[in-house]
CSV table of C-alpha atoms in Angstrom, one decimal:
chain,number,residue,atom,x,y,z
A,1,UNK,CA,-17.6,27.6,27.1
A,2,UNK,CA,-15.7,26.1,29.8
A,3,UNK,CA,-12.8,23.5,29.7
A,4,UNK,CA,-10.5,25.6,27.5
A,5,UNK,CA,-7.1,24.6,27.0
A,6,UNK,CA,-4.2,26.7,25.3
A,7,UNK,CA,-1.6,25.4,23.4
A,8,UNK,CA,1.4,27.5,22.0
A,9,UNK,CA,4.8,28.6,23.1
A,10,UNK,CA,4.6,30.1,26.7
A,11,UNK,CA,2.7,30.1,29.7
A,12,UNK,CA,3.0,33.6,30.1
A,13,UNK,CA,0.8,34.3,26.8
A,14,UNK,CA,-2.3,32.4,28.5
A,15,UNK,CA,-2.0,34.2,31.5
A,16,UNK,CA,-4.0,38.0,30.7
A,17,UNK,CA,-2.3,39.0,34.4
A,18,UNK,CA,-1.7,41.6,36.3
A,19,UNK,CA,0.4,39.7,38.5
A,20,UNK,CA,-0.8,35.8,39.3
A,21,UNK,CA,-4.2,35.8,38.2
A,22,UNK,CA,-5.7,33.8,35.3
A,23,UNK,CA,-7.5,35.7,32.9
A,24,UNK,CA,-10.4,35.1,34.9
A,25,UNK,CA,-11.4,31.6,34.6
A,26,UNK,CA,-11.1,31.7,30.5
A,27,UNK,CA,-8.7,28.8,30.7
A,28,UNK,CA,-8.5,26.4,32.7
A,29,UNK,CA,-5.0,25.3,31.6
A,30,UNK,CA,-2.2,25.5,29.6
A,31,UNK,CA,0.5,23.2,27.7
A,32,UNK,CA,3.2,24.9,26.8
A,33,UNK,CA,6.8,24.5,25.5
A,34,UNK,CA,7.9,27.1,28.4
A,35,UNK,CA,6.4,27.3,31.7
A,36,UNK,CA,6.6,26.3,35.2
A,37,UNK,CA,3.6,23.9,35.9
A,38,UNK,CA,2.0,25.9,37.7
A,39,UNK,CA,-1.7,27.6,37.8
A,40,UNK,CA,-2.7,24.6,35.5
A,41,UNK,CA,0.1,24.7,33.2
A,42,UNK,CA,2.2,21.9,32.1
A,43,UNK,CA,5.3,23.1,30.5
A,44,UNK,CA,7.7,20.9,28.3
A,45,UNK,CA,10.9,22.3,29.7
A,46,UNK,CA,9.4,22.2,33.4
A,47,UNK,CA,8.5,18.5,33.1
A,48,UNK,CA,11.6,17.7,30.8
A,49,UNK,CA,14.0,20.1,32.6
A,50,UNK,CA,14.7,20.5,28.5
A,51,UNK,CA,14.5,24.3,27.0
A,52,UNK,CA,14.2,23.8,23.0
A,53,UNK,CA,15.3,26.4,20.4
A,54,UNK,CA,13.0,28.6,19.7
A,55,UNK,CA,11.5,28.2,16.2
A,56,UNK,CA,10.5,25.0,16.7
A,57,UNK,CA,8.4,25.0,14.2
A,58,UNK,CA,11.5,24.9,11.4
A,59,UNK,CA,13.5,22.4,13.0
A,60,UNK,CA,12.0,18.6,12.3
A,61,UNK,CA,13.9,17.4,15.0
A,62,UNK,CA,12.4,19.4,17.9
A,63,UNK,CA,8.9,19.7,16.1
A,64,UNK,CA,8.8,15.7,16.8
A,65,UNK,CA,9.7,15.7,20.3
A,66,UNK,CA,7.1,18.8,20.8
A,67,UNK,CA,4.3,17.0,18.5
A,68,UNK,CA,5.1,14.1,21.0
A,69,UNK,CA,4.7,15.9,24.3
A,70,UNK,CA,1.4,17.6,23.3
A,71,UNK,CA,0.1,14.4,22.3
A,72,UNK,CA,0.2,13.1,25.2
A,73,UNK,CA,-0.9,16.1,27.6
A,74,UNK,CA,-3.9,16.3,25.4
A,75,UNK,CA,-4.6,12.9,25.9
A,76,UNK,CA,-4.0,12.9,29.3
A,77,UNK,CA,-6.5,16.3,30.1
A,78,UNK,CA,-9.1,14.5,27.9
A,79,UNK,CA,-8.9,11.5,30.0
A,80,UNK,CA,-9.8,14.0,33.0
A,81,UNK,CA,-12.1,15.9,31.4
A,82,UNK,CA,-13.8,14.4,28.7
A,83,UNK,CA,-15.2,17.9,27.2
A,84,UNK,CA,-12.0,19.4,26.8
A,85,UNK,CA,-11.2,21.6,24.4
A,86,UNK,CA,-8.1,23.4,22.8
A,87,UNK,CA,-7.1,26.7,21.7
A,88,UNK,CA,-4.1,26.7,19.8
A,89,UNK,CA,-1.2,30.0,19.4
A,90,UNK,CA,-1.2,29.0,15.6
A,91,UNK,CA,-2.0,26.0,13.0
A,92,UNK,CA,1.2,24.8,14.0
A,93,UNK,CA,0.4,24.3,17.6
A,94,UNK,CA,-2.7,22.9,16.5
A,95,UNK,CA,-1.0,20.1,14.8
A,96,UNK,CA,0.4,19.0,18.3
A,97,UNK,CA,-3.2,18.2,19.0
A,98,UNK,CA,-3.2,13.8,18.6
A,99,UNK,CA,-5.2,13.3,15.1
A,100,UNK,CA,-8.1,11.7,16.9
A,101,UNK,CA,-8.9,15.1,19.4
A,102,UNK,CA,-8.6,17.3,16.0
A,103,UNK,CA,-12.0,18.0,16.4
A,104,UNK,CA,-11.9,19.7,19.8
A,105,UNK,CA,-9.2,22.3,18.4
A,106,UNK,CA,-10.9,26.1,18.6
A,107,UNK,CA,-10.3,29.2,16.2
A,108,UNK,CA,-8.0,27.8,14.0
A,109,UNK,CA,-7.1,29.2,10.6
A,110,UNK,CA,-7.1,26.9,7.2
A,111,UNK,CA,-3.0,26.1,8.0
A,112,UNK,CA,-2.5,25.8,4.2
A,113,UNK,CA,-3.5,29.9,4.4
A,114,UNK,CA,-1.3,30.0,7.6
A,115,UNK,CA,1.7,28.6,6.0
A,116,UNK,CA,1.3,31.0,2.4
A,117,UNK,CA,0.8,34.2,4.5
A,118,UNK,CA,3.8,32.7,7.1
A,119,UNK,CA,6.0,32.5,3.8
A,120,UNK,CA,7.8,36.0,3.5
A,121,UNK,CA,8.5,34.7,-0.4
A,122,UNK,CA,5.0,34.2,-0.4
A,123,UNK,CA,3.6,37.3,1.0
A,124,UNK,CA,5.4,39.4,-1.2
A,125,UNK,CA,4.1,37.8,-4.1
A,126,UNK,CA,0.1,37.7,-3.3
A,127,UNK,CA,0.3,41.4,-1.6
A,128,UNK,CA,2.8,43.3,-4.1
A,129,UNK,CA,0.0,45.2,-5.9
A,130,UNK,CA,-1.9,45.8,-2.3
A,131,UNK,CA,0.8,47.2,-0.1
A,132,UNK,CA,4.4,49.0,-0.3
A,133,UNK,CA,7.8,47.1,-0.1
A,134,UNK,CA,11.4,48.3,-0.4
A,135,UNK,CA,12.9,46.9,-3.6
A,136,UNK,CA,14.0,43.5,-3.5
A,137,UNK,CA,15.9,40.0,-5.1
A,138,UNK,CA,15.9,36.3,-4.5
A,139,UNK,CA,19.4,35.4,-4.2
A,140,UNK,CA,21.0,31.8,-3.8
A,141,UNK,CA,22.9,31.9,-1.1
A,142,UNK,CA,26.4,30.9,-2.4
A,143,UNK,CA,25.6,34.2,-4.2
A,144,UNK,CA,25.1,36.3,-0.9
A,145,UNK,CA,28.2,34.8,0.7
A,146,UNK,CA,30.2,35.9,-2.7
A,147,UNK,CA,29.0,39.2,-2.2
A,148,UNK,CA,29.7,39.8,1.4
A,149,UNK,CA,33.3,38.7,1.2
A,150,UNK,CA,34.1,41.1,-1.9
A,151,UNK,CA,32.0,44.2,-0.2
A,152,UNK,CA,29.0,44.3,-2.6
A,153,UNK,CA,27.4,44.3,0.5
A,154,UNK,CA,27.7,46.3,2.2
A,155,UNK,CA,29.9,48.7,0.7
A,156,UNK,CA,28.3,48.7,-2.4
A,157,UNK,CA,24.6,48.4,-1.3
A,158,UNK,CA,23.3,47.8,2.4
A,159,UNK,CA,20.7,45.1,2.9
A,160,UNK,CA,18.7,42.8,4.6
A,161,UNK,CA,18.9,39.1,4.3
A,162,UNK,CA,16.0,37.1,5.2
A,163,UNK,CA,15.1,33.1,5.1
A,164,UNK,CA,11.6,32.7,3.6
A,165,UNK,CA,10.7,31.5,7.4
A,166,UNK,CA,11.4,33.1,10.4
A,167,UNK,CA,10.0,35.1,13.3
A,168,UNK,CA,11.2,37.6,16.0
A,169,UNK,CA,14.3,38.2,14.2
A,170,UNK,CA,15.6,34.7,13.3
A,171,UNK,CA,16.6,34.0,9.8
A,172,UNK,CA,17.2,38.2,9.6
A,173,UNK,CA,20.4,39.3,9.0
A,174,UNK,CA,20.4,43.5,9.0
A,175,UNK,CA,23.8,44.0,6.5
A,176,UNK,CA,24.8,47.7,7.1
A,177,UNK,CA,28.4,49.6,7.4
A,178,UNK,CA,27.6,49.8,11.1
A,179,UNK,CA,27.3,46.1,12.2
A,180,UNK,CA,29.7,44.8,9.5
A,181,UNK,CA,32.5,47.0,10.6
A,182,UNK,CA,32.4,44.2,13.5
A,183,UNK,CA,34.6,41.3,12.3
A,184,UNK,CA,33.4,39.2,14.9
A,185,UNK,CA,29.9,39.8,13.5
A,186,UNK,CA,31.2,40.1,9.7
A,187,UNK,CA,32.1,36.2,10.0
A,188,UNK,CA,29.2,35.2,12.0
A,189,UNK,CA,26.9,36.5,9.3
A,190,UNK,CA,28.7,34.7,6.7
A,191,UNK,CA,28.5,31.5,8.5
A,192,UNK,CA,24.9,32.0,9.1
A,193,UNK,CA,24.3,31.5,5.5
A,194,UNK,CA,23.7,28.3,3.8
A,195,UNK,CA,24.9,28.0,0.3
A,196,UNK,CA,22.1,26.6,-1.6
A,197,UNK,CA,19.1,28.1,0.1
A,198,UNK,CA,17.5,30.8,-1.0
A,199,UNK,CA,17.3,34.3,0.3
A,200,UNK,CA,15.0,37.2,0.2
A,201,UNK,CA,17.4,40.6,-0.5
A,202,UNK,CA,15.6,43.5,0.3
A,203,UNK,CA,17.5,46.9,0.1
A,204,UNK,CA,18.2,48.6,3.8
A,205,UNK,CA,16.2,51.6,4.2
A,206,UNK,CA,17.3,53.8,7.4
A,207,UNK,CA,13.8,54.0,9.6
A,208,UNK,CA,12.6,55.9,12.2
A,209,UNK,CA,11.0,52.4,13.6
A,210,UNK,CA,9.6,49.2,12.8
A,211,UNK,CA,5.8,47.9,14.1
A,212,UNK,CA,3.5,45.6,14.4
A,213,UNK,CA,0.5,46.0,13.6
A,214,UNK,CA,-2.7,44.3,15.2
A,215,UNK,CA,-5.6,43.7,13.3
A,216,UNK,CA,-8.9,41.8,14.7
A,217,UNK,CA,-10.9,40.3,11.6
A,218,UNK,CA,-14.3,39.1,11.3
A,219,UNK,CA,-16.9,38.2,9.2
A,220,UNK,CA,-18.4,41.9,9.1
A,221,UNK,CA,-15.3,44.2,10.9
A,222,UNK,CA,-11.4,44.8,10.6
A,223,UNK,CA,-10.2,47.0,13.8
A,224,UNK,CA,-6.8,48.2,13.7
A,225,UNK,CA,-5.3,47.9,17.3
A,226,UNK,CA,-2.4,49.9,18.7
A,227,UNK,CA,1.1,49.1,17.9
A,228,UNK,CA,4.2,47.3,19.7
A,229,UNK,CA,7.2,48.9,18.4
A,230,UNK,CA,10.3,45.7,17.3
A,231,UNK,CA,14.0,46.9,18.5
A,232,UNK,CA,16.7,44.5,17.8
A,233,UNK,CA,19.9,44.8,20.2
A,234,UNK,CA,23.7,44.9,19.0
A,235,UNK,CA,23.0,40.5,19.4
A,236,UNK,CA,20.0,40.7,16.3
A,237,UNK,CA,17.9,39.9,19.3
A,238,UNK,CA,14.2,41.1,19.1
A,239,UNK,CA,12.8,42.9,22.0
A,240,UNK,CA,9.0,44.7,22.1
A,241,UNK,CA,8.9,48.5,23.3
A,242,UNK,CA,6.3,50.5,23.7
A,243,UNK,CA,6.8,53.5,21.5
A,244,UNK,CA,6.2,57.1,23.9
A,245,UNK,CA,6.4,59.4,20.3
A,246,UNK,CA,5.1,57.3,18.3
A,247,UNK,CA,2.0,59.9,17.5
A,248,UNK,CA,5.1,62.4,17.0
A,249,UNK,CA,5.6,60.8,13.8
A,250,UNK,CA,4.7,62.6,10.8
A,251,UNK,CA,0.6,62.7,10.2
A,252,UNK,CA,1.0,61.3,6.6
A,253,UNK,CA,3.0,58.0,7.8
A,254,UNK,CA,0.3,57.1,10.8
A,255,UNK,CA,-1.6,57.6,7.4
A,256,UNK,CA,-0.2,55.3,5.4
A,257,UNK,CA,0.2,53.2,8.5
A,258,UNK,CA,-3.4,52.7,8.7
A,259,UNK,CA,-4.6,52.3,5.3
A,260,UNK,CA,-1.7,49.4,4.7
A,261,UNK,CA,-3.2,47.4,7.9
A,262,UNK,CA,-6.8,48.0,6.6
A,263,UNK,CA,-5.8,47.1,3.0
A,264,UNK,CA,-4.2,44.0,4.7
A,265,UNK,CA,-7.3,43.1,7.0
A,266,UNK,CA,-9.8,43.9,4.2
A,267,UNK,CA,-8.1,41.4,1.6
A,268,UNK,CA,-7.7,38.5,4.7
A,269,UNK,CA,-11.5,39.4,5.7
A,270,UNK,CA,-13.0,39.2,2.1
A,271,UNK,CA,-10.7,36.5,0.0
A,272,UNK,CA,-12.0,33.7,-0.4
A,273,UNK,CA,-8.5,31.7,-1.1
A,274,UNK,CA,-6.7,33.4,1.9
A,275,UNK,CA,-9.4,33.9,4.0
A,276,UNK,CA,-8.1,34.6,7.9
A,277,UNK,CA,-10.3,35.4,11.2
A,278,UNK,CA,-8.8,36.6,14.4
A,279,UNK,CA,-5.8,38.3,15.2
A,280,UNK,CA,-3.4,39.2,12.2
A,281,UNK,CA,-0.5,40.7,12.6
A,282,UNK,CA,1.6,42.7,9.6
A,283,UNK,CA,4.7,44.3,10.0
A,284,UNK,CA,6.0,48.1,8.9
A,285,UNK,CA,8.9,50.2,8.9
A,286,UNK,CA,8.7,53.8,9.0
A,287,UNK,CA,11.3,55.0,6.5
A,288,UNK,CA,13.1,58.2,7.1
A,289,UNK,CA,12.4,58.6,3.3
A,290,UNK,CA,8.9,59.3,4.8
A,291,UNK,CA,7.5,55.8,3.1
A,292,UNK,CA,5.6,53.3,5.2
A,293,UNK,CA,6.9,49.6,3.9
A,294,UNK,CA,5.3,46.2,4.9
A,295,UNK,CA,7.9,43.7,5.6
A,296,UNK,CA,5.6,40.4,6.2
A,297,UNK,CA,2.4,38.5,8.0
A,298,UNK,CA,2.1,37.4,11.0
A,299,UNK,CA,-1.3,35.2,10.4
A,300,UNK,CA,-1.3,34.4,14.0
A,301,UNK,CA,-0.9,35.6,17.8
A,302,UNK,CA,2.2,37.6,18.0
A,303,UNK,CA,5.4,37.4,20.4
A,304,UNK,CA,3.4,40.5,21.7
A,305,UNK,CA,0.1,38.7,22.8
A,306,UNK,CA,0.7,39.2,26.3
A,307,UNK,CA,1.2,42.7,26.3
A,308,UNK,CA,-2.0,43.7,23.8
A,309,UNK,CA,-4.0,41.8,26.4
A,310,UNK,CA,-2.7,43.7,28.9
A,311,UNK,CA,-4.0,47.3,26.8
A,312,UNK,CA,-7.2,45.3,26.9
A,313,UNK,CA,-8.0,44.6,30.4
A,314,UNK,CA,-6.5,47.9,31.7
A,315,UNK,CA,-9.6,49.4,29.1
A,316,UNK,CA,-12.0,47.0,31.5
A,317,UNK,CA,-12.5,44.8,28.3
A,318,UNK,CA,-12.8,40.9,27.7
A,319,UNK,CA,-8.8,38.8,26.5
A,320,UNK,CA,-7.4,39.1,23.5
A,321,UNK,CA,-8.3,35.3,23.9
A,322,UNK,CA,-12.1,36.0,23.9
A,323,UNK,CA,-12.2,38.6,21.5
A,324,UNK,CA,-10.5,36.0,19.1
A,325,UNK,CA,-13.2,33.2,19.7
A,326,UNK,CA,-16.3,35.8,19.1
A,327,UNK,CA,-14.0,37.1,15.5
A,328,UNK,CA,-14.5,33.3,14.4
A,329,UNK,CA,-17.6,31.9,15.7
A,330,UNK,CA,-20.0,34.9,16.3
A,331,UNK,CA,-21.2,36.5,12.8
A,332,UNK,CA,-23.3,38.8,14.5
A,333,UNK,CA,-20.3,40.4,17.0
A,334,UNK,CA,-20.1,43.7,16.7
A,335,UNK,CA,-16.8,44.9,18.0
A,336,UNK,CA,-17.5,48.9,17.4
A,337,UNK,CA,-18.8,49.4,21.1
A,338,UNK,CA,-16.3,48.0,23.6
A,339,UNK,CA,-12.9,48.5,21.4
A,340,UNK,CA,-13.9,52.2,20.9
A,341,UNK,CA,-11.7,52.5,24.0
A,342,UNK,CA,-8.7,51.4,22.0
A,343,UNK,CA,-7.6,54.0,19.7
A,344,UNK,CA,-5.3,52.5,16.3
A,345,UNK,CA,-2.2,54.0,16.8
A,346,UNK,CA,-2.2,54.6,20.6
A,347,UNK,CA,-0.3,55.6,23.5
A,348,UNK,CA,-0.1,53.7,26.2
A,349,UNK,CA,2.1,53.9,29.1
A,350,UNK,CA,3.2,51.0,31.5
A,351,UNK,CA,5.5,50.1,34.5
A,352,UNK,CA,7.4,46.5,33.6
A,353,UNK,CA,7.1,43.9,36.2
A,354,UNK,CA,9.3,40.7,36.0
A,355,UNK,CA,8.5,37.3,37.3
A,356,UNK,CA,11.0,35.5,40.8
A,357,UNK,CA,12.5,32.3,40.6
A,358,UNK,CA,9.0,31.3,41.8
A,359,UNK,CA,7.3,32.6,38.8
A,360,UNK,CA,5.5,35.2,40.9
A,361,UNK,CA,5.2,38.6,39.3
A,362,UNK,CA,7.3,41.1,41.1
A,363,UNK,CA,7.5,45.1,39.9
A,364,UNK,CA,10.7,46.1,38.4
A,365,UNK,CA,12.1,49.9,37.0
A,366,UNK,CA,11.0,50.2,33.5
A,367,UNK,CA,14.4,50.1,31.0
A,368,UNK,CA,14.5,53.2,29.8
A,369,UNK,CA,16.3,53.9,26.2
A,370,UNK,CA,16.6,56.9,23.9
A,371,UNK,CA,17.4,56.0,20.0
A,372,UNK,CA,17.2,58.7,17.8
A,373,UNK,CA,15.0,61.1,19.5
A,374,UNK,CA,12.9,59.2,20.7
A,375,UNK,CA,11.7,58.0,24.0
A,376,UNK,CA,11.1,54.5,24.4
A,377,UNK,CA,10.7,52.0,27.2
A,378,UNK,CA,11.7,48.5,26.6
A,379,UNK,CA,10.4,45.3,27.2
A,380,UNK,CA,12.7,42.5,27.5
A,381,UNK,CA,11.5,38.6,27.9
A,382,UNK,CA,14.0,35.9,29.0
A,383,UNK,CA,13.8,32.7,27.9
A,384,UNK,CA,10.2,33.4,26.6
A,385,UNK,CA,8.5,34.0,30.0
A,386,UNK,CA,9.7,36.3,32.1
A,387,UNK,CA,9.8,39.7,31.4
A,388,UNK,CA,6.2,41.4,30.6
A,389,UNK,CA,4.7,44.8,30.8
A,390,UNK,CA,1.6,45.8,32.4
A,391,UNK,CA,0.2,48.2,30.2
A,392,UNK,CA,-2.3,51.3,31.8
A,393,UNK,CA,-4.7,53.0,29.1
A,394,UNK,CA,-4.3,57.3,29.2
A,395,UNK,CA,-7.6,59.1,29.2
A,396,UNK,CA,-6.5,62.2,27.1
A,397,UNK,CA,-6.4,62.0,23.5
């Protein structure tokens, strides 16, 4: 099919590049709150000279000025090409689509499942009896703030804070000895919390790492993909590494790993009330108790998109993008042969590149960063865009 269109957060996600190619010709554009309007993207903060907050999606204010600006791109490509079509990042994005082009919107999940599975209240409720998660409370949050300014927490008990929304570490506050020794931080985090909302309290368990985990789901197949590996900085920022050890990890959590993301793909592939096709995403943390927990969904493309599609074409195989349209529409697709070449729970090893003022990709020195033991090289993206890694597959096992 020709005439695709994406929609979602960043150029840099439609682009499946090593450098400034285009994934080929799968898309012949892209509108995009970040971007540079260029290679057939057109990019709110380019055209606006406006850069939004990031989870646009929570903030009413900045979903209506987005809702607007997609509108009338969408418009405006159909008006050009009348068989246009449109491939959202998630349900959200797909509600950017003008009512009357709804029709032309490609591999879209029901967003009534999206926003269940999106809910970390939620999640935790429909999965408890399926999959592992530290002990936790719902607390009101003129409750948490009590609690943090007598030393419940963290003296008493270490936790993590979560809003029921929230992705790539917004709406997470980590509550340990370590970062609330900080005053600075200590009355930031208090601040941060809003006094009749409530909170998900899980208990802090010390890990070894935290994951996402890819899953591809179709009518017939769940495959487990390899892993990005979350680090948050000293700021609670998120960045995506690519875990070196990870296989160094004990046999019996990759274990556990595994049967949590096909107990999670199975129930998505086979429910009827919370059915999902596509990508999937659910989160881990590898406990230094030697327990695998799930944290929450990510029913969607993750912040990581760019990088598994870079595993992907280094293996000489189709997009994540492509992959995703045969998961919905092809109920004969049998995945088995071509992803063979990517192993669940991989290694993978990459040089970063970073893009010039000019958005041309440019090779960088990889970050290198040792936590624990463990090599890792990080992955850093500035405002959204600009930082990626070019992944290259190893042949040994």
């Amino acid at each position: 099919m020709k005439n695709i269109y994406y929609i979602g957060y960043r150029q840099g996600d439609a682009e499946a590049s090593f450098y400034n190619q285009t994934m080929d010709g799968y898309f012949a554009g892209s509108i995009t709150e970040l971007g540079n309007n260029k290679r057939g993207n057109i990019a709110h903060n380019a055209t606006t000279r406006i850069q939004l907050s990031q989870n646009v999606e929570f903030d009413e204010r900045n979903t209506k000025i987005m809702r607007e600006f997609f509108n009338e791109k969408c418009r405006e490509i159909v008006a050009k090409v009348p068989d246009a079509y449109f491939y959202p990042y998630s349900p959200v994005y797909a509600s950017y689509v003008p009512p009357e082009l709804q029709d032309r919107i490609l591999c879209c999940n029901n967003p009534k499942v999206f926003a269940v599975l999106d809910s970390k209240f939620q999640f935790r409720k429909i999965f408890e009896d399926v999959l592992p998660f530290a002990p936790y409370e719902y607390v009101i949050g003129s409750e948490i703030i009590k609690r943090l300014k007598n030393g419940t927490y963290p003296e008493q008990k270490e936790v993590v804070i979560q809003r029921d929304y929230g992705s790539g570490g917004f709406g997470t506050l980590v509550i340990n000895k370590k970062y609330f020794a900080n005053e600075a931080f200590k009355a930031r985090s208090i601040k941060e919390i809003y006094p009749r909302e409530t909170y998900l309290v899980s208990d802090y368990i010390e890990s070894l790492c935290s994951t996402s985990l890819h899953l591809l789901v179709s009518n017939n197949e769940v495959h487990i993909m390899p892993s990005v590996v979350h680090r948050y900085t000293e700021h609670h920022k998120l960045d995506y590494v690519e875990f070196k050890a990870f296989t160094k990890l004990p046999r019996e959590m990759l274990k556990q790993a595994y049967d949590c993301g096909r107990k999670f793909g199975e129930f998505v592939r086979t429910s009827k009330k919370y059915r999902m096709r596509g990508w999937v995403h659910v989160d881990l943390l590898f406990g230094k108790d030697g327990k695998v927990y799930a944290m929450e969904a990510n029913p969607r493309f993750g912040g990581e998109i760019g990088l598994e599609n870079r595993v992907f074409r280094a293996a000489g195989l189709e997009s994540v993008f492509e992959y995703n349209y045969r998961a919905f529409y092809d109920e004969k697709t049998d995945f088995s042969a071509g992803l063979k070449k990517i192993k669940p729970l991989g290694i993978y090893r990459h040089a970063v590149v970073e893009r010039n003022a000019d958005g041309e990709l440019v090779s960088v020195e990889a970050d290198n960063v040792n936590r624990e033991g463990f090599d890792m090289t990080l992955i850093r993206e500035e405002d959204g865009m600009y930082t990626h890694s070019v992944y290259e597959l190893q042949t040994e096992d």
